[in-house]
PDB file of C-alpha atoms in Angstrom:
ATOM      1  CA  UNK V1067    -159.874  23.327  89.716  1.00  0.00           C
ATOM      2  CA  UNK V1068    -157.675  21.340  87.350  1.00  0.00           C
ATOM      3  CA  UNK V1069    -154.500  22.872  88.782  1.00  0.00           C
ATOM      4  CA  UNK V1070    -155.489  21.979  92.348  1.00  0.00           C
ATOM      5  CA  UNK V1071    -156.054  18.370  91.305  1.00  0.00           C
ATOM      6  CA  UNK V1072    -152.554  18.242  89.827  1.00  0.00           C
ATOM      7  CA  UNK V1073    -151.020  19.414  93.075  1.00  0.00           C
ATOM      8  CA  UNK V1074    -153.116  17.119  95.246  1.00  0.00           C
ATOM      9  CA  UNK V1075    -150.540  14.891  96.978  1.00  0.00           C
ATOM     10  CA  UNK V1076    -150.684  11.223  96.029  1.00  0.00           C
ATOM     11  CA  UNK V1077    -149.532   8.554  98.471  1.00  0.00           C
ATOM     12  CA  UNK V1078    -147.003   5.917  97.361  1.00  0.00           C
ATOM     13  CA  UNK V1079    -146.504   2.882  99.594  1.00  0.00           C
ATOM     14  CA  UNK V1080    -143.392   0.691  99.625  1.00  0.00           C
ATOM     15  CA  UNK V1081    -142.878  -2.334 101.840  1.00  0.00           C
ATOM     16  CA  UNK V1082    -140.409  -5.094 102.609  1.00  0.00           C
ATOM     17  CA  UNK V1083    -139.931  -7.436 105.545  1.00  0.00           C
ATOM     18  CA  UNK V1084    -141.561  -5.878 108.591  1.00  0.00           C
ATOM     19  CA  UNK V1085    -141.536  -2.234 107.479  1.00  0.00           C
ATOM     20  CA  UNK V1086    -143.961  -0.189 105.364  1.00  0.00           C
ATOM     21  CA  UNK V1087    -143.334   3.428 104.323  1.00  0.00           C
ATOM     22  CA  UNK V1088    -145.830   5.855 102.798  1.00  0.00           C
ATOM     23  CA  UNK V1089    -144.314   8.629 100.673  1.00  0.00           C
ATOM     24  CA  UNK V1090    -145.494  11.588  98.623  1.00  0.00           C
ATOM     25  CA  UNK V1091    -144.153  13.571  95.675  1.00  0.00           C
ATOM     26  CA  UNK V1092    -144.697  16.795  97.579  1.00  0.00           C
ATOM     27  CA  UNK V1093    -141.373  17.449  99.293  1.00  0.00           C
ATOM     28  CA  UNK V1094    -140.313  13.817  98.601  1.00  0.00           C
ATOM     29  CA  UNK V1095    -142.097  13.323 101.882  1.00  0.00           C
ATOM     30  CA  UNK V1096    -142.137  10.428 104.338  1.00  0.00           C
ATOM     31  CA  UNK V1097    -145.645  10.712 105.744  1.00  0.00           C
ATOM     32  CA  UNK V1098    -146.170   7.364 107.487  1.00  0.00           C
ATOM     33  CA  UNK V1099    -143.886   4.571 108.703  1.00  0.00           C
ATOM     34  CA  UNK V1100    -145.197   1.302 110.155  1.00  0.00           C
ATOM     35  CA  UNK V1101    -143.386  -1.555 111.842  1.00  0.00           C
ATOM     36  CA  UNK V1102    -145.011  -4.985 111.816  1.00  0.00           C
ATOM     37  CA  UNK V1103    -146.587  -5.736 115.192  1.00  0.00           C
ATOM     38  CA  UNK V1104    -147.075  -2.044 116.070  1.00  0.00           C
ATOM     39  CA  UNK V1105    -150.496  -0.495 115.631  1.00  0.00           C
ATOM     40  CA  UNK V1106    -149.192   3.069 115.222  1.00  0.00           C
ATOM     41  CA  UNK V1107    -147.007   5.170 112.954  1.00  0.00           C
ATOM     42  CA  UNK V1108    -143.419   5.788 114.076  1.00  0.00           C
ATOM     43  CA  UNK V1109    -143.371   9.281 112.534  1.00  0.00           C
ATOM     44  CA  UNK V1110    -145.588  12.331 112.818  1.00  0.00           C
ATOM     45  CA  UNK V1111    -147.890  13.123 109.906  1.00  0.00           C
ATOM     46  CA  UNK V1112    -151.327  14.319 108.844  1.00  0.00           C
ATOM     47  CA  UNK V1113    -154.291  12.032 108.256  1.00  0.00           C
ATOM     48  CA  UNK V1114    -155.495  14.069 105.250  1.00  0.00           C
ATOM     49  CA  UNK V1115    -152.845  14.382 102.479  1.00  0.00           C
ATOM     50  CA  UNK V1116    -154.215  17.848 101.597  1.00  0.00           C
ATOM     51  CA  UNK V1117    -152.919  19.092 104.956  1.00  0.00           C
ATOM     52  CA  UNK V1118    -149.381  18.844 103.567  1.00  0.00           C
ATOM     53  CA  UNK V1119    -150.152  21.708 101.168  1.00  0.00           C
ATOM     54  CA  UNK V1120    -150.089  24.096 104.112  1.00  0.00           C
ATOM     55  CA  UNK V1121    -146.551  25.463 104.388  1.00  0.00           C
ATOM     56  CA  UNK V1122    -146.438  25.855 108.142  1.00  0.00           C
ATOM     57  CA  UNK V1123    -144.547  22.758 109.213  1.00  0.00           C
ATOM     58  CA  UNK V1124    -141.668  20.536 108.099  1.00  0.00           C
ATOM     59  CA  UNK V1125    -143.447  17.285 108.885  1.00  0.00           C
ATOM     60  CA  UNK V1126    -141.583  14.619 106.919  1.00  0.00           C
ATOM     61  CA  UNK V1127    -140.103  16.257 103.793  1.00  0.00           C
ATOM     62  CA  UNK V1128    -136.591  16.466 102.439  1.00  0.00           C
ATOM     63  CA  UNK V1129    -135.389  20.026 103.038  1.00  0.00           C
ATOM     64  CA  UNK V1130    -132.871  21.953 100.893  1.00  0.00           C
ATOM     65  CA  UNK V1131    -131.100  23.017  98.776  1.00  0.00           C
ATOM     66  CA  UNK V1132    -129.491  23.998 102.052  1.00  0.00           C
ATOM     67  CA  UNK V1133    -130.884  22.482 105.232  1.00  0.00           C
ATOM     68  CA  UNK V1134    -130.896  24.535 108.426  1.00  0.00           C
ATOM     69  CA  UNK V1135    -130.048  28.221 108.796  1.00  0.00           C
ATOM     70  CA  UNK V1136    -127.860  30.534 106.757  1.00  0.00           C
ATOM     71  CA  UNK V1137    -127.054  33.628 108.766  1.00  0.00           C
ATOM     72  CA  UNK V1138    -128.458  36.935 107.449  1.00  0.00           C
ATOM     73  CA  UNK V1139    -129.718  35.074 104.364  1.00  0.00           C
ATOM     74  CA  UNK V1140    -126.452  35.541 102.473  1.00  0.00           C
ATOM     75  CA  UNK V1141    -123.218  33.763 101.573  1.00  0.00           C
ATOM     76  CA  UNK V1142    -120.139  34.435  99.436  1.00  0.00           C
ATOM     77  CA  UNK V1143    -118.853  32.011  96.825  1.00  0.00           C
ATOM     78  CA  UNK V1144    -116.209  32.507  94.113  1.00  0.00           C
ATOM     79  CA  UNK V1145    -116.130  36.262  94.721  1.00  0.00           C
ATOM     80  CA  UNK V1146    -119.908  36.647  94.408  1.00  0.00           C
ATOM     81  CA  UNK V1147    -122.447  37.406  97.150  1.00  0.00           C
ATOM     82  CA  UNK V1148    -125.749  35.520  97.033  1.00  0.00           C
ATOM     83  CA  UNK V1149    -128.764  37.067  98.760  1.00  0.00           C
ATOM     84  CA  UNK V1150    -131.296  34.447  99.801  1.00  0.00           C
ATOM     85  CA  UNK V1151    -134.948  34.321 100.753  1.00  0.00           C
ATOM     86  CA  UNK V1152    -135.146  35.287 104.445  1.00  0.00           C
ATOM     87  CA  UNK V1153    -137.930  33.041 105.667  1.00  0.00           C
ATOM     88  CA  UNK V1154    -136.729  32.672 109.271  1.00  0.00           C
ATOM     89  CA  UNK V1155    -137.655  35.659 111.464  1.00  0.00           C
ATOM     90  CA  UNK V1156    -137.253  37.822 108.317  1.00  0.00           C
ATOM     91  CA  UNK V1157    -133.519  37.763 108.954  1.00  0.00           C
ATOM     92  CA  UNK V1158    -132.111  34.373 107.969  1.00  0.00           C
ATOM     93  CA  UNK V1159    -132.636  31.648 105.381  1.00  0.00           C
ATOM     94  CA  UNK V1160    -134.038  28.342 106.696  1.00  0.00           C
ATOM     95  CA  UNK V1161    -134.164  25.008 104.838  1.00  0.00           C
ATOM     96  CA  UNK V1162    -133.623  26.551 101.399  1.00  0.00           C
ATOM     97  CA  UNK V1163    -136.143  29.391 101.720  1.00  0.00           C
ATOM     98  CA  UNK V1164    -139.924  29.543 101.750  1.00  0.00           C
ATOM     99  CA  UNK V1165    -140.217  27.629  98.456  1.00  0.00           C
ATOM    100  CA  UNK V1166    -137.380  25.197  99.121  1.00  0.00           C
ATOM    101  CA  UNK V1167    -137.287  21.514  98.141  1.00  0.00           C
ATOM    102  CA  UNK V1168    -139.791  20.658 100.893  1.00  0.00           C
ATOM    103  CA  UNK V1169    -142.569  22.560  99.073  1.00  0.00           C
ATOM    104  CA  UNK V1170    -141.803  21.298  95.568  1.00  0.00           C
ATOM    105  CA  UNK V1171    -143.663  18.602  93.664  1.00  0.00           C
ATOM    106  CA  UNK V1172    -140.888  16.115  92.887  1.00  0.00           C
ATOM    107  CA  UNK V1173    -141.166  13.825  89.863  1.00  0.00           C
ATOM    108  CA  UNK V1174    -141.557  10.073  90.340  1.00  0.00           C
ATOM    109  CA  UNK V1175    -138.670   8.715  88.275  1.00  0.00           C
ATOM    110  CA  UNK V1176    -138.953   5.067  89.275  1.00  0.00           C
ATOM    111  CA  UNK V1177    -141.280   3.069  91.494  1.00  0.00           C
ATOM    112  CA  UNK V1178    -141.396  -0.575  92.630  1.00  0.00           C
ATOM    113  CA  UNK V1179    -142.892  -2.536  95.518  1.00  0.00           C
ATOM    114  CA  UNK V1180    -139.819  -1.837  97.661  1.00  0.00           C
ATOM    115  CA  UNK V1181    -138.425   1.485  96.397  1.00  0.00           C
ATOM    116  CA  UNK V1182    -139.279   4.845  94.864  1.00  0.00           C
ATOM    117  CA  UNK V1183    -137.010   7.483  93.300  1.00  0.00           C
ATOM    118  CA  UNK V1184    -138.002  11.144  93.177  1.00  0.00           C
ATOM    119  CA  UNK V1185    -136.194  13.815  91.126  1.00  0.00           C
ATOM    120  CA  UNK V1186    -136.175  17.603  91.268  1.00  0.00           C
ATOM    121  CA  UNK V1187    -134.541  20.488  89.405  1.00  0.00           C
ATOM    122  CA  UNK V1188    -133.792  23.665  91.355  1.00  0.00           C
ATOM    123  CA  UNK V1189    -132.867  26.333  88.788  1.00  0.00           C
ATOM    124  CA  UNK V1190    -130.083  28.886  89.053  1.00  0.00           C
ATOM    125  CA  UNK V1191    -131.355  31.791  91.171  1.00  0.00           C
ATOM    126  CA  UNK V1192    -134.055  29.762  92.953  1.00  0.00           C
ATOM    127  CA  UNK V1193    -134.565  31.343  96.402  1.00  0.00           C
ATOM    128  CA  UNK V1194    -131.403  33.358  95.655  1.00  0.00           C
ATOM    129  CA  UNK V1195    -129.028  30.389  95.391  1.00  0.00           C
ATOM    130  CA  UNK V1196    -126.645  30.153  92.456  1.00  0.00           C
ATOM    131  CA  UNK V1197    -126.307  27.134  90.168  1.00  0.00           C
ATOM    132  CA  UNK V1198    -128.662  24.763  88.357  1.00  0.00           C
ATOM    133  CA  UNK V1199    -129.075  21.862  90.780  1.00  0.00           C
ATOM    134  CA  UNK V1200    -130.402  18.425  89.837  1.00  0.00           C
ATOM    135  CA  UNK V1201    -131.280  16.148  92.734  1.00  0.00           C
ATOM    136  CA  UNK V1202    -132.688  12.654  93.188  1.00  0.00           C
ATOM    137  CA  UNK V1203    -133.959  11.004  96.357  1.00  0.00           C
ATOM    138  CA  UNK V1204    -134.311   7.230  96.463  1.00  0.00           C
ATOM    139  CA  UNK V1205    -136.221   5.601  99.298  1.00  0.00           C
ATOM    140  CA  UNK V1206    -135.966   1.833  99.698  1.00  0.00           C
ATOM    141  CA  UNK V1207    -137.185  -0.620 102.310  1.00  0.00           C
ATOM    142  CA  UNK V1208    -134.833  -3.495 103.059  1.00  0.00           C
ATOM    143  CA  UNK V1209    -135.271  -6.712 105.035  1.00  0.00           C
ATOM    144  CA  UNK V1210    -135.822  -7.126 107.934  1.00  0.00           C
ATOM    145  CA  UNK V1211    -136.973  -3.573 108.844  1.00  0.00           C
ATOM    146  CA  UNK V1212    -134.727  -0.915 107.307  1.00  0.00           C
ATOM    147  CA  UNK V1213    -135.561   2.363 105.567  1.00  0.00           C
ATOM    148  CA  UNK V1214    -132.737   3.659 103.382  1.00  0.00           C
ATOM    149  CA  UNK V1215    -132.586   7.141 101.845  1.00  0.00           C
ATOM    150  CA  UNK V1216    -130.046   8.002  99.170  1.00  0.00           C
ATOM    151  CA  UNK V1217    -129.872  11.618  97.941  1.00  0.00           C
ATOM    152  CA  UNK V1218    -127.707  12.411  94.921  1.00  0.00           C
ATOM    153  CA  UNK V1219    -127.123  15.800  93.302  1.00  0.00           C
ATOM    154  CA  UNK V1220    -125.014  17.519  90.688  1.00  0.00           C
ATOM    155  CA  UNK V1221    -124.778  21.067  89.391  1.00  0.00           C
ATOM    156  CA  UNK V1222    -123.455  22.950  86.371  1.00  0.00           C
ATOM    157  CA  UNK V1223    -121.593  25.400  88.621  1.00  0.00           C
ATOM    158  CA  UNK V1224    -120.462  25.731  92.229  1.00  0.00           C
ATOM    159  CA  UNK V1225    -123.421  25.898  94.605  1.00  0.00           C
ATOM    160  CA  UNK V1226    -124.475  25.227  98.169  1.00  0.00           C
ATOM    161  CA  UNK V1227    -125.866  21.688  98.520  1.00  0.00           C
ATOM    162  CA  UNK V1228    -126.989  20.245 101.845  1.00  0.00           C
ATOM    163  CA  UNK V1229    -130.167  18.153 101.899  1.00  0.00           C
ATOM    164  CA  UNK V1230    -131.710  16.587 105.001  1.00  0.00           C
ATOM    165  CA  UNK V1231    -134.705  14.424 105.846  1.00  0.00           C
ATOM    166  CA  UNK V1232    -136.915  16.312 108.306  1.00  0.00           C
ATOM    167  CA  UNK V1233    -138.678  13.399 109.970  1.00  0.00           C
ATOM    168  CA  UNK V1234    -140.259  13.652 113.426  1.00  0.00           C
ATOM    169  CA  UNK V1235    -140.197  10.423 115.415  1.00  0.00           C
ATOM    170  CA  UNK V1236    -142.470   9.222 118.186  1.00  0.00           C
ATOM    171  CA  UNK V1237    -141.911   5.513 118.750  1.00  0.00           C
ATOM    172  CA  UNK V1238    -144.996   5.326 120.997  1.00  0.00           C
ATOM    173  CA  UNK V1239    -147.335   6.689 118.329  1.00  0.00           C
ATOM    174  CA  UNK V1240    -148.660   9.289 120.784  1.00  0.00           C
ATOM    175  CA  UNK V1241    -147.923  11.210 123.964  1.00  0.00           C
ATOM    176  CA  UNK V1242    -144.577  13.012 124.186  1.00  0.00           C
ATOM    177  CA  UNK V1243    -141.008  11.969 123.485  1.00  0.00           C
ATOM    178  CA  UNK V1244    -139.432  13.097 126.780  1.00  0.00           C
ATOM    179  CA  UNK V1245    -139.262   9.487 128.017  1.00  0.00           C
ATOM    180  CA  UNK V1246    -137.551   8.160 124.881  1.00  0.00           C
ATOM    181  CA  UNK V1247    -133.922   7.131 125.357  1.00  0.00           C
ATOM    182  CA  UNK V1248    -131.427   8.716 123.003  1.00  0.00           C
ATOM    183  CA  UNK V1249    -127.793   7.992 122.194  1.00  0.00           C
ATOM    184  CA  UNK V1250    -125.724  10.194 119.852  1.00  0.00           C
ATOM    185  CA  UNK V1251    -122.196   9.459 118.585  1.00  0.00           C
ATOM    186  CA  UNK V1252    -120.943  13.016 119.099  1.00  0.00           C
ATOM    187  CA  UNK V1253    -118.573  14.487 121.640  1.00  0.00           C
ATOM    188  CA  UNK V1254    -119.122  18.074 120.433  1.00  0.00           C
ATOM    189  CA  UNK V1255    -122.066  20.305 119.563  1.00  0.00           C
ATOM    190  CA  UNK V1256    -122.567  23.837 118.199  1.00  0.00           C
ATOM    191  CA  UNK V1257    -123.805  26.475 120.675  1.00  0.00           C
ATOM    192  CA  UNK V1258    -126.331  28.901 119.132  1.00  0.00           C
ATOM    193  CA  UNK V1259    -127.455  32.501 119.635  1.00  0.00           C
ATOM    194  CA  UNK V1260    -131.035  33.714 120.172  1.00  0.00           C
ATOM    195  CA  UNK V1261    -131.750  33.239 116.449  1.00  0.00           C
ATOM    196  CA  UNK V1262    -130.470  29.636 116.569  1.00  0.00           C
ATOM    197  CA  UNK V1263    -127.429  30.562 114.471  1.00  0.00           C
ATOM    198  CA  UNK V1264    -124.172  28.842 115.540  1.00  0.00           C
ATOM    199  CA  UNK V1265    -122.340  31.263 117.802  1.00  0.00           C
ATOM    200  CA  UNK V1266    -118.852  29.825 117.595  1.00  0.00           C
ATOM    201  CA  UNK V1267    -116.669  26.768 117.551  1.00  0.00           C
ATOM    202  CA  UNK V1268    -117.761  23.232 118.430  1.00  0.00           C
ATOM    203  CA  UNK V1269    -117.997  22.779 122.196  1.00  0.00           C
ATOM    204  CA  UNK V1270    -117.470  19.539 124.175  1.00  0.00           C
ATOM    205  CA  UNK V1271    -120.719  17.873 125.252  1.00  0.00           C
ATOM    206  CA  UNK V1272    -119.144  16.620 128.474  1.00  0.00           C
ATOM    207  CA  UNK V1273    -120.905  18.012 131.532  1.00  0.00           C
ATOM    208  CA  UNK V1274    -123.731  19.572 129.474  1.00  0.00           C
ATOM    209  CA  UNK V1275    -127.336  18.801 128.480  1.00  0.00           C
ATOM    210  CA  UNK V1276    -125.907  17.709 125.128  1.00  0.00           C
ATOM    211  CA  UNK V1277    -124.043  14.630 126.348  1.00  0.00           C
ATOM    212  CA  UNK V1278    -125.805  11.635 124.804  1.00  0.00           C
ATOM    213  CA  UNK V1279    -122.684   9.516 124.375  1.00  0.00           C
ATOM    214  CA  UNK V1280    -124.374   6.952 126.594  1.00  0.00           C
ATOM    215  CA  UNK V1281    -128.154   6.436 126.300  1.00  0.00           C
ATOM    216  CA  UNK V1282    -130.348   8.666 128.460  1.00  0.00           C
ATOM    217  CA  UNK V1283    -133.824  10.143 128.406  1.00  0.00           C
ATOM    218  CA  UNK V1284    -134.478  13.019 126.003  1.00  0.00           C
ATOM    219  CA  UNK V1285    -136.230  15.019 128.737  1.00  0.00           C
ATOM    220  CA  UNK V1286    -137.796  18.428 128.186  1.00  0.00           C
ATOM    221  CA  UNK V1287    -134.741  20.497 127.247  1.00  0.00           C
ATOM    222  CA  UNK V1288    -135.569  22.628 124.143  1.00  0.00           C
ATOM    223  CA  UNK V1289    -133.058  21.062 121.754  1.00  0.00           C
ATOM    224  CA  UNK V1290    -132.615  22.687 118.340  1.00  0.00           C
ATOM    225  CA  UNK V1291    -128.888  22.146 117.920  1.00  0.00           C
ATOM    226  CA  UNK V1292    -126.326  20.514 115.669  1.00  0.00           C
ATOM    227  CA  UNK V1293    -124.330  17.617 117.079  1.00  0.00           C
ATOM    228  CA  UNK V1294    -120.900  17.379 115.413  1.00  0.00           C
ATOM    229  CA  UNK V1295    -120.666  13.773 114.242  1.00  0.00           C
ATOM    230  CA  UNK V1296    -117.567  14.228 112.068  1.00  0.00           C
ATOM    231  CA  UNK V1297    -115.491  16.889 110.325  1.00  0.00           C
ATOM    232  CA  UNK V1298    -116.480  15.869 106.800  1.00  0.00           C
ATOM    233  CA  UNK V1299    -118.885  13.634 104.915  1.00  0.00           C
ATOM    234  CA  UNK V1300    -117.755  10.030 105.441  1.00  0.00           C
ATOM    235  CA  UNK V1301    -118.769   6.504 104.528  1.00  0.00           C
ATOM    236  CA  UNK V1302    -121.974   5.539 106.309  1.00  0.00           C
ATOM    237  CA  UNK V1303    -121.480   5.301 110.090  1.00  0.00           C
ATOM    238  CA  UNK V1304    -123.594   4.909 113.254  1.00  0.00           C
ATOM    239  CA  UNK V1305    -124.999   8.288 114.318  1.00  0.00           C
ATOM    240  CA  UNK V1306    -127.796   7.810 116.849  1.00  0.00           C
ATOM    241  CA  UNK V1307    -130.080   5.319 118.567  1.00  0.00           C
ATOM    242  CA  UNK V1308    -133.603   6.195 119.714  1.00  0.00           C
ATOM    243  CA  UNK V1309    -135.538   3.783 121.883  1.00  0.00           C
ATOM    244  CA  UNK V1310    -138.877   3.757 123.659  1.00  0.00           C
ATOM    245  CA  UNK V1311    -139.097   1.801 126.918  1.00  0.00           C
ATOM    246  CA  UNK V1312    -142.900   2.012 126.551  1.00  0.00           C
ATOM    247  CA  UNK V1313    -143.384   0.477 123.084  1.00  0.00           C
ATOM    248  CA  UNK V1314    -140.116  -1.468 122.987  1.00  0.00           C
ATOM    249  CA  UNK V1315    -139.293  -0.020 119.556  1.00  0.00           C
ATOM    250  CA  UNK V1316    -135.620   0.709 118.900  1.00  0.00           C
ATOM    251  CA  UNK V1317    -134.353   2.727 115.941  1.00  0.00           C
ATOM    252  CA  UNK V1318    -130.705   2.957 114.893  1.00  0.00           C
ATOM    253  CA  UNK V1319    -129.723   5.789 112.557  1.00  0.00           C
ATOM    254  CA  UNK V1320    -126.595   5.654 110.407  1.00  0.00           C
ATOM    255  CA  UNK V1321    -125.537   8.307 107.913  1.00  0.00           C
ATOM    256  CA  UNK V1322    -122.770   9.743 105.779  1.00  0.00           C
ATOM    257  CA  UNK V1323    -123.455  13.257 107.068  1.00  0.00           C
ATOM    258  CA  UNK V1324    -121.130  15.218 109.392  1.00  0.00           C
ATOM    259  CA  UNK V1325    -123.906  16.722 111.523  1.00  0.00           C
ATOM    260  CA  UNK V1326    -127.130  15.717 113.240  1.00  0.00           C
ATOM    261  CA  UNK V1327    -129.650  18.440 113.993  1.00  0.00           C
ATOM    262  CA  UNK V1328    -131.753  17.427 116.995  1.00  0.00           C
ATOM    263  CA  UNK V1329    -135.026  19.314 117.485  1.00  0.00           C
ATOM    264  CA  UNK V1330    -137.384  18.395 120.300  1.00  0.00           C
ATOM    265  CA  UNK V1331    -140.488  19.844 118.632  1.00  0.00           C
ATOM    266  CA  UNK V1332    -140.921  22.714 121.068  1.00  0.00           C
ATOM    267  CA  UNK V1333    -142.925  24.781 118.555  1.00  0.00           C
ATOM    268  CA  UNK V1334    -145.341  22.042 117.501  1.00  0.00           C
ATOM    269  CA  UNK V1335    -148.807  23.408 118.191  1.00  0.00           C
ATOM    270  CA  UNK V1336    -151.602  21.863 116.141  1.00  0.00           C
ATOM    271  CA  UNK V1337    -154.718  21.457 118.233  1.00  0.00           C
ATOM    272  CA  UNK V1338    -157.358  21.199 115.500  1.00  0.00           C
ATOM    273  CA  UNK V1339    -155.690  19.313 112.646  1.00  0.00           C
ATOM    274  CA  UNK V1340    -156.230  15.597 112.039  1.00  0.00           C
ATOM    275  CA  UNK V1341    -153.001  13.793 112.911  1.00  0.00           C
ATOM    276  CA  UNK V1342    -151.991  10.177 112.267  1.00  0.00           C
ATOM    277  CA  UNK V1343    -152.264   9.426 115.980  1.00  0.00           C
ATOM    278  CA  UNK V1344    -155.576  11.237 116.450  1.00  0.00           C
ATOM    279  CA  UNK V1345    -153.931  13.319 119.177  1.00  0.00           C
ATOM    280  CA  UNK V1346    -153.083  17.019 118.742  1.00  0.00           C
ATOM    281  CA  UNK V1347    -149.437  17.781 118.047  1.00  0.00           C
ATOM    282  CA  UNK V1348    -148.114  19.929 120.870  1.00  0.00           C
ATOM    283  CA  UNK V1349    -144.562  20.685 122.102  1.00  0.00           C
ATOM    284  CA  UNK V1350    -142.490  17.479 122.480  1.00  0.00           C
ATOM    285  CA  UNK V1351    -144.950  15.370 120.432  1.00  0.00           C
ATOM    286  CA  UNK V1352    -142.075  14.346 118.163  1.00  0.00           C
ATOM    287  CA  UNK V1353    -138.287  14.384 118.012  1.00  0.00           C
ATOM    288  CA  UNK V1354    -136.639  15.452 114.742  1.00  0.00           C
ATOM    289  CA  UNK V1355    -133.292  13.807 114.001  1.00  0.00           C
ATOM    290  CA  UNK V1356    -131.904  15.425 110.835  1.00  0.00           C
ATOM    291  CA  UNK V1357    -128.598  14.144 109.361  1.00  0.00           C
ATOM    292  CA  UNK V1358    -127.014  17.016 107.416  1.00  0.00           C
ATOM    293  CA  UNK V1359    -124.082  19.363 107.023  1.00  0.00           C
ATOM    294  CA  UNK V1360    -123.479  21.804 109.861  1.00  0.00           C
ATOM    295  CA  UNK V1361    -125.741  24.887 110.006  1.00  0.00           C
ATOM    296  CA  UNK V1362    -124.469  28.133 108.477  1.00  0.00           C
ATOM    297  CA  UNK V1363    -121.540  26.244 106.946  1.00  0.00           C
ATOM    298  CA  UNK V1364    -121.367  28.575 103.909  1.00  0.00           C
ATOM    299  CA  UNK V1365    -120.355  31.377 106.305  1.00  0.00           C
ATOM    300  CA  UNK V1366    -117.955  29.300 108.420  1.00  0.00           C
ATOM    301  CA  UNK V1367    -114.891  28.088 106.472  1.00  0.00           C
ATOM    302  CA  UNK V1368    -113.764  25.931 109.415  1.00  0.00           C
ATOM    303  CA  UNK V1369    -116.984  23.832 109.245  1.00  0.00           C
ATOM    304  CA  UNK V1370    -117.325  20.821 106.905  1.00  0.00           C
ATOM    305  CA  UNK V1371    -117.920  22.267 103.439  1.00  0.00           C
ATOM    306  CA  UNK V1372    -121.409  22.168 101.891  1.00  0.00           C
ATOM    307  CA  UNK V1373    -120.182  23.501  98.536  1.00  0.00           C
ATOM    308  CA  UNK V1374    -120.854  21.280  95.533  1.00  0.00           C
ATOM    309  CA  UNK V1375    -118.666  22.124  92.542  1.00  0.00           C
ATOM    310  CA  UNK V1376    -119.347  21.527  88.869  1.00  0.00           C
ATOM    311  CA  UNK V1377    -118.569  17.922  87.945  1.00  0.00           C
ATOM    312  CA  UNK V1378    -118.763  16.678  91.543  1.00  0.00           C
ATOM    313  CA  UNK V1379    -121.393  14.257  92.853  1.00  0.00           C
ATOM    314  CA  UNK V1380    -123.183  14.907  96.116  1.00  0.00           C
ATOM    315  CA  UNK V1381    -124.193  11.709  97.880  1.00  0.00           C
ATOM    316  CA  UNK V1382    -126.071  11.605 101.175  1.00  0.00           C
ATOM    317  CA  UNK V1383    -127.042   8.213 102.611  1.00  0.00           C
ATOM    318  CA  UNK V1384    -129.139   7.800 105.753  1.00  0.00           C
ATOM    319  CA  UNK V1385    -130.471   4.509 107.053  1.00  0.00           C
ATOM    320  CA  UNK V1386    -133.017   3.723 109.763  1.00  0.00           C
ATOM    321  CA  UNK V1387    -132.972   0.192 111.240  1.00  0.00           C
ATOM    322  CA  UNK V1388    -135.842  -0.883 113.488  1.00  0.00           C
ATOM    323  CA  UNK V1389    -136.426  -3.721 115.901  1.00  0.00           C
ATOM    324  CA  UNK V1390    -138.728  -4.327 118.819  1.00  0.00           C
ATOM    325  CA  UNK V1391    -138.578  -6.100 122.144  1.00  0.00           C
ATOM    326  CA  UNK V1392    -140.530  -9.338 121.963  1.00  0.00           C
ATOM    327  CA  UNK V1393    -142.444  -8.745 125.226  1.00  0.00           C
ATOM    328  CA  UNK V1394    -144.257  -5.637 123.964  1.00  0.00           C
ATOM    329  CA  UNK V1395    -147.636  -5.805 122.278  1.00  0.00           C
ATOM    330  CA  UNK V1396    -149.496  -3.144 120.236  1.00  0.00           C
TER     331      UNK V1396
END
């Protein structure tokens, strides 16, 4: 009984200006996000914190040590082959394996009214990955309505390091996201095979379902693809804009990361669990926008590298800026 109590997720709320975020140690999770003047959450989440202990969904955590898929659950580094936990279709590694960062109880290192810093140690050999990895995730809320995430990491030896926030957005607080307007600063994307592993080189978005260079509706295409934002990690830059004509909420995403995984929630299927909106989560209930390195990068030398070497500092910054049309209410 005592052990269960220790693992029971505790909510931490930070606020500034017109934005309030609710976070948890479990998975360094963003489990609620509220904009002043809106009566609903802007992200998907569970009403009961205990629901987050069920490992069947990536609803709001930071995923890693390597976000996305690693083909055949293996990679080579410095002449050594690392065999990883194959938690995706029993063939590939997804989001750092079944006990990746999203399932871990992070430590609260620092907490204030406007920010919280979580830390985590992933030991050498964890889920098959090499290298002791020390990571911190700092969430802060900035005026007027900005959520900033800063992830830092270092290791004692070369390792794969690619963390990503796995937040699902629904700017209406309910219904589906097919009518949201989306803009993405990418002129290429990665085609995938039937196992959602990149199947080749970046492909131009022009003339395809993947062309969001000018804003258009998300629609009901089953997106689960990486958009190639840049060829390496860069200073923070505009990545995407998501907007709801219904609620009037607009969200601008900027990030240092070279890729943006876009997932339209086609496998969401939770008919009996208590959600923040009170509505069941079904396909297209939320849109995941995940800034990260490109999928399967450890097995593709031509992709932006996700290798962190001893003595180097990994730094991922992602920022969400919100505003709302004045003529909308509720």
